[in-house]
Tab-separated table of C-alpha atoms in Angstrom:
chain	number	residue	atom	x	y	z
A	1	MET	CA	15.327	-23.581	16.135
A	2	GLY	CA	12.009	-24.656	15.417
A	3	ILE	CA	9.977	-27.724	16.359
A	4	VAL	CA	9.647	-28.763	12.581
A	5	ASP	CA	12.603	-28.764	10.293
A	6	GLU	CA	13.272	-25.394	9.086
A	7	VAL	CA	13.317	-24.776	5.414
A	8	ARG	CA	16.480	-22.786	4.581
A	9	ILE	CA	16.572	-21.250	1.121
A	10	GLU	CA	20.023	-19.907	0.611
A	11	GLU	CA	18.790	-17.551	-2.259
A	12	VAL	CA	16.487	-15.602	0.138
A	13	SER	CA	17.624	-12.631	1.895
A	14	THR	CA	15.874	-11.382	5.041
A	15	ASP	CA	14.701	-8.111	3.317
A	16	ASP	CA	13.194	-9.805	0.249
A	17	ALA	CA	9.647	-9.379	-0.857
A	18	LEU	CA	8.569	-12.877	-2.007
A	19	LEU	CA	5.550	-14.437	-3.664
A	20	ILE	CA	4.791	-18.135	-3.157
A	21	SER	CA	2.682	-19.477	-5.960
A	22	GLY	CA	1.328	-22.784	-6.616
A	23	PRO	CA	-1.626	-25.076	-6.941
A	24	PRO	CA	-3.914	-25.879	-3.872
A	25	MET	CA	-2.529	-28.347	-1.148
A	26	THR	CA	1.149	-27.869	-2.009
A	27	GLY	CA	2.190	-26.295	1.226
A	28	LYS	CA	2.221	-22.647	0.258
A	29	TYR	CA	0.737	-21.511	3.922
A	30	GLU	CA	3.255	-23.847	5.618
A	31	LEU	CA	6.076	-22.457	3.577
A	32	MET	CA	5.109	-18.990	4.069
A	33	LEU	CA	5.273	-19.683	8.007
A	34	GLN	CA	8.590	-21.443	7.679
A	35	LEU	CA	10.278	-18.682	5.721
A	36	LEU	CA	9.282	-16.038	8.043
A	37	SER	CA	10.113	-17.969	11.305
A	38	GLY	CA	13.400	-19.201	9.800
A	39	ASN	CA	14.276	-15.350	8.854
A	40	CYS	CA	12.587	-13.170	11.298
A	41	ASP	CA	11.990	-12.697	14.971
A	42	GLN	CA	8.752	-10.822	15.102
A	43	PHE	CA	5.748	-11.148	12.626
A	44	ILE	CA	2.744	-9.424	11.263
A	45	ILE	CA	0.195	-11.655	9.425
A	46	ILE	CA	-2.405	-10.488	7.270
A	47	SER	CA	-4.900	-13.290	6.999
A	48	THR	CA	-7.924	-13.640	4.787
A	49	LYS	CA	-8.327	-17.420	5.434
A	50	ASN	CA	-7.435	-18.383	8.929
A	51	GLN	CA	-8.545	-17.052	12.204
A	52	ALA	CA	-5.970	-15.071	14.415
A	53	SER	CA	-5.816	-17.793	17.082
A	54	ARG	CA	-5.155	-20.457	14.498
A	55	ILE	CA	-2.323	-18.661	12.907
A	56	ARG	CA	-0.568	-17.969	16.345
A	57	GLU	CA	-0.915	-21.697	16.943
A	58	ASP	CA	0.514	-22.609	13.438
A	59	LEU	CA	3.363	-20.205	13.691
A	60	ARG	CA	4.410	-21.692	16.999
A	61	LYS	CA	4.976	-25.021	15.203
A	62	TYR	CA	7.984	-23.315	13.679
A	63	THR	CA	9.048	-20.797	16.433
A	64	SER	CA	7.752	-22.081	19.791
A	65	GLU	CA	9.300	-19.569	22.050
A	66	ILE	CA	7.694	-16.436	20.597
A	67	PRO	CA	5.776	-14.051	22.972
A	68	ASP	CA	2.273	-13.121	21.882
A	69	GLU	CA	3.376	-9.654	21.597
A	70	TYR	CA	5.728	-10.213	18.985
A	71	ILE	CA	2.996	-11.729	16.445
A	72	GLY	CA	0.592	-9.065	15.118
A	73	ILE	CA	-2.298	-10.326	12.997
A	74	ILE	CA	-4.682	-8.685	10.981
A	75	ASP	CA	-7.816	-11.164	10.659
A	76	SER	CA	-10.351	-10.497	7.918
A	77	VAL	CA	-12.041	-13.818	8.506
A	78	SER	CA	-13.492	-13.854	12.060
A	79	HIS	CA	-15.936	-10.869	11.456
A	80	ARG	CA	-17.946	-13.015	9.143
A	81	GLU	CA	-17.980	-16.055	11.302
A	82	SER	CA	-18.803	-14.259	14.582
A	83	MET	CA	-22.029	-12.887	15.685
A	84	SER	CA	-20.588	-10.917	18.817
A	85	ASP	CA	-18.207	-8.135	18.698
A	86	LEU	CA	-14.687	-8.984	18.491
A	87	ASP	CA	-12.388	-7.527	21.062
A	88	GLU	CA	-9.341	-5.903	19.289
A	89	THR	CA	-5.981	-5.761	21.155
A	90	LYS	CA	-2.969	-4.281	20.595
A	91	ASN	CA	-1.851	-7.094	18.389
A	92	THR	CA	-4.907	-8.601	16.953
A	93	LYS	CA	-7.017	-6.466	14.575
A	94	TYR	CA	-10.032	-7.423	12.874
A	95	VAL	CA	-11.231	-6.235	9.511
A	96	SER	CA	-14.892	-7.001	8.185
A	97	SER	CA	-13.735	-8.832	5.160
A	98	PRO	CA	-11.004	-9.457	2.548
A	99	GLN	CA	-12.819	-6.894	0.208
A	100	ASN	CA	-11.899	-4.239	2.769
A	101	MET	CA	-8.509	-3.534	1.706
A	102	THR	CA	-8.650	-0.064	2.978
A	103	GLY	CA	-9.376	-1.449	6.492
A	104	ILE	CA	-6.415	-4.027	6.119
A	105	GLY	CA	-4.228	-1.224	5.074
A	106	VAL	CA	-5.080	1.003	7.936
A	107	LYS	CA	-4.771	-1.517	10.569
A	108	PHE	CA	-1.508	-2.673	9.036
A	109	THR	CA	-0.216	0.922	9.132
A	110	ASP	CA	-1.108	0.842	13.007
A	111	LEU	CA	0.764	-2.273	13.555
A	112	TYR	CA	3.531	-0.917	11.335
A	113	SER	CA	3.943	2.175	13.554
A	114	ARG	CA	4.066	-0.004	16.773
A	115	PHE	CA	6.594	-2.520	15.217
A	116	THR	CA	8.935	0.168	13.974
A	117	GLU	CA	8.659	2.407	17.003
A	118	GLU	CA	8.337	0.205	19.883
A	119	LEU	CA	9.406	-3.583	19.213
A	120	ASN	CA	12.960	-4.426	18.626
A	121	ARG	CA	13.275	-8.191	18.911
A	122	GLY	CA	14.947	-8.330	15.536
A	123	GLN	CA	13.886	-8.542	12.074
A	124	THR	CA	10.145	-8.289	11.358
A	125	GLY	CA	8.489	-10.491	8.643
A	126	VAL	CA	5.156	-9.861	7.059
A	127	GLY	CA	2.994	-12.573	5.791
A	128	LEU	CA	-0.039	-12.191	3.376
A	129	HIS	CA	-2.280	-15.085	3.226
A	130	SER	CA	-3.722	-14.986	0.742
A	131	ILE	CA	-3.787	-12.635	-2.477
A	132	SER	CA	-6.192	-15.128	-4.272
A	133	GLN	CA	-8.915	-14.119	-1.517
A	134	LEU	CA	-8.336	-10.243	-2.235
A	135	LEU	CA	-8.733	-11.027	-5.957
A	136	MET	CA	-12.053	-12.932	-5.251
A	137	TYR	CA	-13.661	-9.683	-3.961
A	138	SER	CA	-11.891	-6.850	-5.697
A	139	ASN	CA	-10.595	-6.020	-9.078
A	140	ILE	CA	-6.977	-6.470	-10.268
A	141	LYS	CA	-6.132	-2.734	-10.279
A	142	THR	CA	-7.308	-2.457	-6.630
A	143	VAL	CA	-5.289	-5.366	-5.625
A	144	TYR	CA	-2.205	-4.181	-7.541
A	145	GLN	CA	-2.267	-0.842	-5.864
A	146	PHE	CA	-2.953	-2.328	-2.380
A	147	LEU	CA	0.136	-4.361	-2.870
A	148	GLN	CA	2.015	-1.315	-4.159
A	149	VAL	CA	1.580	0.457	-0.790
A	150	LEU	CA	2.110	-2.746	1.301
A	151	THR	CA	5.362	-3.924	-0.279
A	152	GLY	CA	6.458	-0.358	-0.351
A	153	GLN	CA	5.994	0.138	3.418
A	154	ILE	CA	7.632	-3.316	3.859
A	155	ARG	CA	10.448	-2.175	1.660
A	156	SER	CA	10.975	1.035	3.224
A	157	ALA	CA	11.358	-0.663	6.676
A	158	GLU	CA	13.710	-3.255	5.178
A	159	TRP	CA	11.575	-6.071	6.518
A	160	MET	CA	10.871	-9.277	4.843
A	161	GLY	CA	7.524	-9.861	3.002
A	162	VAL	CA	5.978	-13.336	1.863
A	163	ALA	CA	2.716	-13.269	0.440
A	164	VAL	CA	0.843	-16.533	-0.932
A	165	VAL	CA	-1.303	-16.878	-4.301
A	166	GLU	CA	-3.176	-19.855	-5.691
A	167	SER	CA	-1.610	-20.187	-9.195
A	168	GLU	CA	-4.468	-22.345	-10.543
A	169	VAL	CA	-7.394	-20.089	-9.761
A	170	THR	CA	-5.603	-16.913	-10.869
A	171	ASP	CA	-5.666	-15.650	-14.446
A	172	ASN	CA	-2.188	-15.937	-15.733
A	173	GLU	CA	-2.073	-12.450	-16.972
A	174	ASN	CA	-2.874	-11.128	-13.454
A	175	LEU	CA	-0.455	-13.513	-11.916
A	176	GLN	CA	2.144	-11.899	-14.032
A	177	LEU	CA	0.923	-8.411	-13.109
A	178	LEU	CA	1.143	-9.027	-9.605
A	179	GLN	CA	4.583	-10.654	-9.614
A	180	HIS	CA	6.046	-7.184	-10.514
A	181	HIS	CA	5.751	-6.391	-6.871
A	182	PHE	CA	7.951	-9.005	-5.833
A	183	ASP	CA	11.855	-9.879	-5.666
A	184	GLY	CA	11.361	-13.481	-6.255
A	185	ILE	CA	8.906	-16.093	-6.808
A	186	ILE	CA	8.749	-19.402	-4.964
A	187	GLU	CA	6.878	-21.970	-7.082
A	188	THR	CA	5.277	-24.915	-5.238
A	189	ARG	CA	4.180	-28.198	-6.394
A	190	GLU	CA	3.357	-31.773	-5.409
A	191	ASN	CA	5.143	-34.421	-7.580
A	192	ALA	CA	3.725	-37.684	-8.691
A	193	ASP	CA	4.752	-39.489	-5.596
A	194	GLY	CA	2.952	-36.760	-3.491
A	195	ILE	CA	6.292	-35.108	-2.371
A	196	ARG	CA	6.106	-31.326	-2.056
A	197	GLN	CA	8.628	-29.472	-3.824
A	198	TYR	CA	9.674	-25.753	-4.580
A	199	ARG	CA	11.801	-23.703	-6.961
A	200	VAL	CA	12.804	-20.100	-6.736
A	201	ARG	CA	12.667	-17.746	-9.704
A	202	GLY	CA	13.965	-14.276	-9.973
A	203	LEU	CA	16.568	-14.135	-7.071
A	204	THR	CA	19.191	-15.720	-9.070
A	205	ALA	CA	20.261	-15.511	-12.768
A	206	SER	CA	18.306	-18.818	-13.535
A	207	THR	CA	15.560	-20.615	-12.017
A	208	THR	CA	16.697	-23.129	-9.487
A	209	ASN	CA	15.819	-26.873	-9.608
A	210	TRP	CA	12.900	-28.465	-7.901
A	211	ARG	CA	13.652	-29.137	-4.175
A	212	GLU	CA	11.848	-31.131	-1.755
A	213	PHE	CA	10.423	-29.469	1.373
B	1	MET	CA	2.507	18.360	-12.157
B	2	GLU	CA	4.044	16.365	-15.106
B	3	GLY	CA	6.532	18.093	-17.386
B	4	GLY	CA	8.573	19.643	-14.486
B	5	ASN	CA	6.368	22.703	-14.096
B	6	HIS	CA	5.906	24.262	-10.563
B	7	PRO	CA	3.151	22.631	-8.694
B	8	THR	CA	-0.010	24.549	-8.693
B	9	ILE	CA	-1.809	25.475	-5.574
B	10	LEU	CA	-5.416	26.868	-5.462
B	11	VAL	CA	-6.201	28.868	-2.206
B	12	VAL	CA	-9.834	29.386	-1.450
B	13	GLU	CA	-10.088	31.858	1.458
B	14	ASP	CA	-12.234	35.025	1.902
B	15	GLU	CA	-9.891	36.832	4.507
B	16	THR	CA	-7.767	38.885	2.244
B	17	GLU	CA	-4.759	39.278	4.558
B	18	LEU	CA	-4.764	35.414	5.039
B	19	VAL	CA	-4.695	34.745	1.248
B	20	GLU	CA	-1.898	37.289	0.742
B	21	THR	CA	0.064	35.706	3.628
B	22	PHE	CA	-0.476	32.266	2.187
B	23	ALA	CA	0.543	33.335	-1.316
B	24	ARG	CA	3.697	35.023	-0.104
B	25	TRP	CA	4.682	31.875	1.801
B	26	LEU	CA	4.056	29.543	-1.020
B	27	ARG	CA	5.610	31.570	-3.841
B	28	PRO	CA	8.035	31.327	-5.675
B	29	GLU	CA	8.361	27.614	-5.151
B	30	TYR	CA	4.581	26.940	-6.249
B	31	LYS	CA	2.285	28.510	-8.593
B	32	VAL	CA	-0.492	29.992	-6.552
B	33	ILE	CA	-4.007	30.827	-7.688
B	34	THR	CA	-6.071	32.906	-5.075
B	35	THR	CA	-9.738	32.949	-4.965
B	36	ARG	CA	-12.114	34.380	-2.332
B	37	SER	CA	-15.495	32.637	-2.844
B	38	ALA	CA	-17.007	29.120	-3.672
B	39	ASP	CA	-17.967	30.472	-7.162
B	40	GLU	CA	-14.761	31.812	-7.814
B	41	ALA	CA	-12.998	28.567	-6.813
B	42	LEU	CA	-15.141	26.333	-8.865
B	43	THR	CA	-14.454	28.588	-11.925
B	44	GLU	CA	-10.765	28.405	-11.358
B	45	ILE	CA	-10.529	24.567	-10.623
B	46	ASN	CA	-8.968	22.575	-13.495
B	47	ASP	CA	-6.743	19.527	-14.308
B	48	ASP	CA	-3.487	21.466	-13.733
B	49	ILE	CA	-4.230	22.202	-9.847
B	50	ASP	CA	-2.352	19.706	-7.803
B	51	VAL	CA	-3.543	21.016	-4.169
B	52	VAL	CA	-6.409	22.991	-2.882
B	53	LEU	CA	-6.390	24.778	0.325
B	54	LEU	CA	-10.023	25.261	1.048
B	55	ASP	CA	-11.569	27.308	3.833
B	56	ARG	CA	-14.574	25.705	5.401
B	57	ARG	CA	-16.500	28.917	5.679
B	58	LEU	CA	-16.985	31.007	2.570
B	59	PRO	CA	-19.229	33.971	1.861
B	60	ASP	CA	-21.321	32.483	-0.798
B	61	ARG	CA	-21.370	28.727	0.051
B	62	PRO	CA	-19.770	26.321	2.562
B	63	GLY	CA	-16.449	25.016	1.699
B	64	GLY	CA	-17.784	21.409	2.035
B	65	GLU	CA	-20.059	22.017	-1.021
B	66	VAL	CA	-17.013	23.110	-3.026
B	67	LEU	CA	-15.133	20.003	-2.026
B	68	ARG	CA	-18.068	17.736	-3.151
B	69	GLU	CA	-18.455	19.678	-6.482
B	70	ILE	CA	-14.731	19.304	-7.103
B	71	ARG	CA	-14.983	15.492	-6.424
B	72	ASP	CA	-18.303	15.092	-8.475
B	73	ARG	CA	-16.575	16.854	-11.465
B	74	GLY	CA	-13.869	14.113	-11.227
B	75	TYR	CA	-10.912	16.329	-10.055
B	76	ASP	CA	-8.553	13.977	-7.871
B	77	CYS	CA	-6.407	16.892	-6.590
B	78	ARG	CA	-5.427	16.891	-3.122
B	79	ILE	CA	-7.581	18.933	-0.779
B	80	ALA	CA	-6.818	20.394	2.713
B	81	MET	CA	-9.557	22.003	4.659
B	82	ILE	CA	-8.970	25.129	6.624
B	83	THR	CA	-11.130	25.320	9.818
B	84	ALA	CA	-11.390	27.822	12.596
B	85	VAL	CA	-11.889	25.064	15.093
B	86	ASP	CA	-10.928	21.457	15.315
B	87	PRO	CA	-13.047	19.489	12.633
B	88	ASP	CA	-16.229	17.587	14.180
B	89	ILE	CA	-18.030	14.515	13.310
B	90	ASP	CA	-19.861	16.224	10.396
B	91	ILE	CA	-16.877	16.865	8.299
B	92	LEU	CA	-15.076	13.628	8.853
B	93	ASP	CA	-17.048	11.882	6.199
B	94	MET	CA	-16.045	14.388	3.639
B	95	ASP	CA	-13.565	13.518	1.152
B	96	PHE	CA	-10.677	15.523	2.040
B	97	ASP	CA	-6.915	14.601	2.475
B	98	ASP	CA	-5.882	16.791	5.620
B	99	TYR	CA	-7.039	19.757	7.442
B	100	ILE	CA	-5.215	22.968	9.049
B	101	VAL	CA	-6.744	24.715	12.021
B	102	LYS	CA	-6.355	28.511	12.112
B	103	PRO	CA	-4.185	30.397	12.925
B	104	VAL	CA	-1.924	28.653	10.398
B	105	PRO	CA	1.901	28.978	11.274
B	106	LYS	CA	4.093	29.058	8.074
B	107	GLU	CA	5.890	25.803	8.796
B	108	GLU	CA	2.657	23.910	9.075
B	109	LEU	CA	1.172	25.153	5.956
B	110	THR	CA	4.290	24.395	3.991
B	111	ASN	CA	4.395	20.927	5.586
B	112	ILE	CA	0.925	20.137	4.639
B	113	VAL	CA	1.502	21.279	1.163
B	114	ASN	CA	4.605	19.377	0.770
B	115	ARG	CA	2.887	16.330	2.067
B	116	LEU	CA	-0.035	16.522	-0.140
B	117	LEU	CA	2.210	17.224	-3.186
B	118	ARG	CA	4.107	13.879	-2.375
B	119	LEU	CA	0.584	12.152	-2.343
B	120	ALA	CA	-0.128	13.829	-5.668
B	121	GLU	CA	3.139	12.752	-7.188
B	122	TYR	CA	2.504	9.403	-5.662
B	123	ASP	CA	-0.988	9.204	-7.542
B	124	VAL	CA	0.415	9.912	-10.803
B	125	ARG	CA	3.122	7.321	-10.582
B	126	VAL	CA	0.952	4.553	-9.270
B	127	LYS	CA	-1.380	4.954	-12.174
B	128	ARG	CA	1.583	4.796	-14.520
B	129	SER	CA	2.865	1.715	-12.743
B	130	TYR	CA	-0.267	-0.181	-13.211
B	131	GLY	CA	-0.645	0.898	-16.871
B	132	LEU	CA	2.911	-0.393	-17.503
B	133	ALA	CA	2.850	-3.492	-15.568
B	134	SER	CA	-0.723	-4.355	-17.346
B	135	LYS	CA	1.049	-4.065	-20.623
B	136	LEU	CA	3.963	-6.080	-19.460
B	137	ALA	CA	1.817	-8.740	-18.148
B	138	VAL	CA	0.126	-9.249	-21.442
B	139	LEU	CA	3.432	-10.086	-23.077
B	140	GLU	CA	4.655	-12.250	-20.137
B	141	ALA	CA	1.442	-14.270	-20.439
B	142	GLU	CA	2.000	-14.755	-24.276
B	143	LYS	CA	5.664	-14.996	-24.718
B	144	SER	CA	8.435	-17.356	-23.475
B	145	GLY	CA	11.358	-16.187	-21.347
B	146	GLN	CA	13.688	-16.280	-24.328
B	147	GLU	CA	11.399	-14.159	-26.559
B	148	LEU	CA	11.063	-11.416	-23.795
B	149	GLU	CA	14.665	-11.260	-23.396
B	150	LYS	CA	15.002	-10.454	-27.004
B	151	SER	CA	12.366	-8.121	-27.163
B	152	GLU	CA	13.571	-4.626	-26.991
B	153	GLU	CA	10.170	-3.108	-26.504
B	154	TYR	CA	9.577	-5.410	-23.538
B	155	GLN	CA	13.072	-4.659	-22.085
B	156	ALA	CA	12.499	-0.989	-22.384
B	157	LYS	CA	9.146	-0.975	-20.762
B	158	ARG	CA	10.363	-3.152	-18.061
B	159	LYS	CA	13.087	-0.800	-17.219
B	160	GLU	CA	10.461	2.010	-17.183
B	161	LEU	CA	8.610	0.197	-14.707
B	162	LEU	CA	11.425	-0.536	-12.504
B	163	SER	CA	12.348	3.071	-12.410
B	164	ILE	CA	8.845	4.142	-11.721
B	165	ASN	CA	8.426	1.597	-8.793
B	166	GLU	CA	11.804	2.907	-7.452
B	167	ASP	CA	10.352	6.479	-7.527
B	168	ILE	CA	7.355	5.301	-5.786
B	169	LEU	CA	9.267	3.643	-3.103
B	170	ASP	CA	11.241	6.866	-2.560
B	171	LEU	CA	7.977	8.619	-2.055
B	172	LEU	CA	6.611	6.075	0.260
B	173	SER	CA	9.762	6.129	2.365
B	174	GLU	CA	8.978	9.631	3.173
B	175	PHE	CA	5.227	8.894	4.222
B	176	ASP	CA	4.144	9.233	7.513
B	177	SER	CA	1.239	6.996	8.765
B	178	GLY	CA	-1.346	9.494	7.927
B	179	SER	CA	-0.166	9.619	4.301
B	180	PHE	CA	-0.074	5.691	4.227
B	181	GLU	CA	-3.687	5.884	5.547
B	182	VAL	CA	-4.555	8.206	2.716
B	183	ALA	CA	-2.991	5.921	0.191
B	184	TYR	CA	-4.958	2.966	1.455
B	185	ARG	CA	-8.214	4.988	1.506
B	186	ASP	CA	-7.775	5.768	-2.055
B	187	LEU	CA	-7.933	2.295	-3.295
């Protein structure tokens, strides 16, 4: 039971790999956190946008009672903004920049081992926010191959994965290409009245209607 | 490795007894080519070789030089260094995938070879996956959902991609954390 209303998407299963795709300011990050917190009990968030402390805070808007130990974060933001050395902990890992996908992957593997071997609070959910930053610094092939390993790891552990991408800044062909790594796509938009909506593509025979969230 | 042939292992080791032992252990499952010097190894290296077991100390040149030359020539086979002592700082920067410390028990050797072959298979499939997905993406960006549904070419390619991604997932599910790291380092 979260503090904010949970979004329950009935089409979604707890071991799906999902891509949230939409224009800026349509609630993609919030939807990612809501989907993860509504379906999972422990979390690993790969962040190219927000610092680790901010993500923990945001996640707790949806799942208040979660101990720090069950939130692993790979932060590729703080390094650029901090002059002093960053202290890594068991659960907070730092990577120099979103360009360093090898670093992100290696740190993720580190957390992956710990989450599979030591933690058993329940289902693990992995968030990636956001693919757009990865694309800003690297070519599409590298991002595709990074996601191949990452989603492969998530699938082989039968975890849930939710990644975010900005649809408007990403070339349509690249967007199509990356979608091949996901079971379903959740599109977001804001309608003319300023209400946020989503629809689900790929998980059922036909795309769902737009629903408010 | 494509075409269902036996995977090919190149052994580069100057101790005759060791080379023969390795070859005995690895045959008949694999095709084994044995060489005893850096120059011989560089003559034998080619695209068909999947895994190289490379002694760090060779009579004519250090194994590290052979490693560099193999990479410089653009071969992306998987390479394990064989060393007499635990590897130290100076070889950690080198572009190899695993190392074996002498003496080498049979089980360790076969484990490492299997692990490297899985990585090699993974490489081949990841390249194919990207190639296919790129082609599909061009069609998906141009055509409507209905058009795609009717296109036999599209459906066939899509099926092929799904099956390759399924194979990749099977391989990944056998990976240990070391192999995942190698996969990320290769990005």
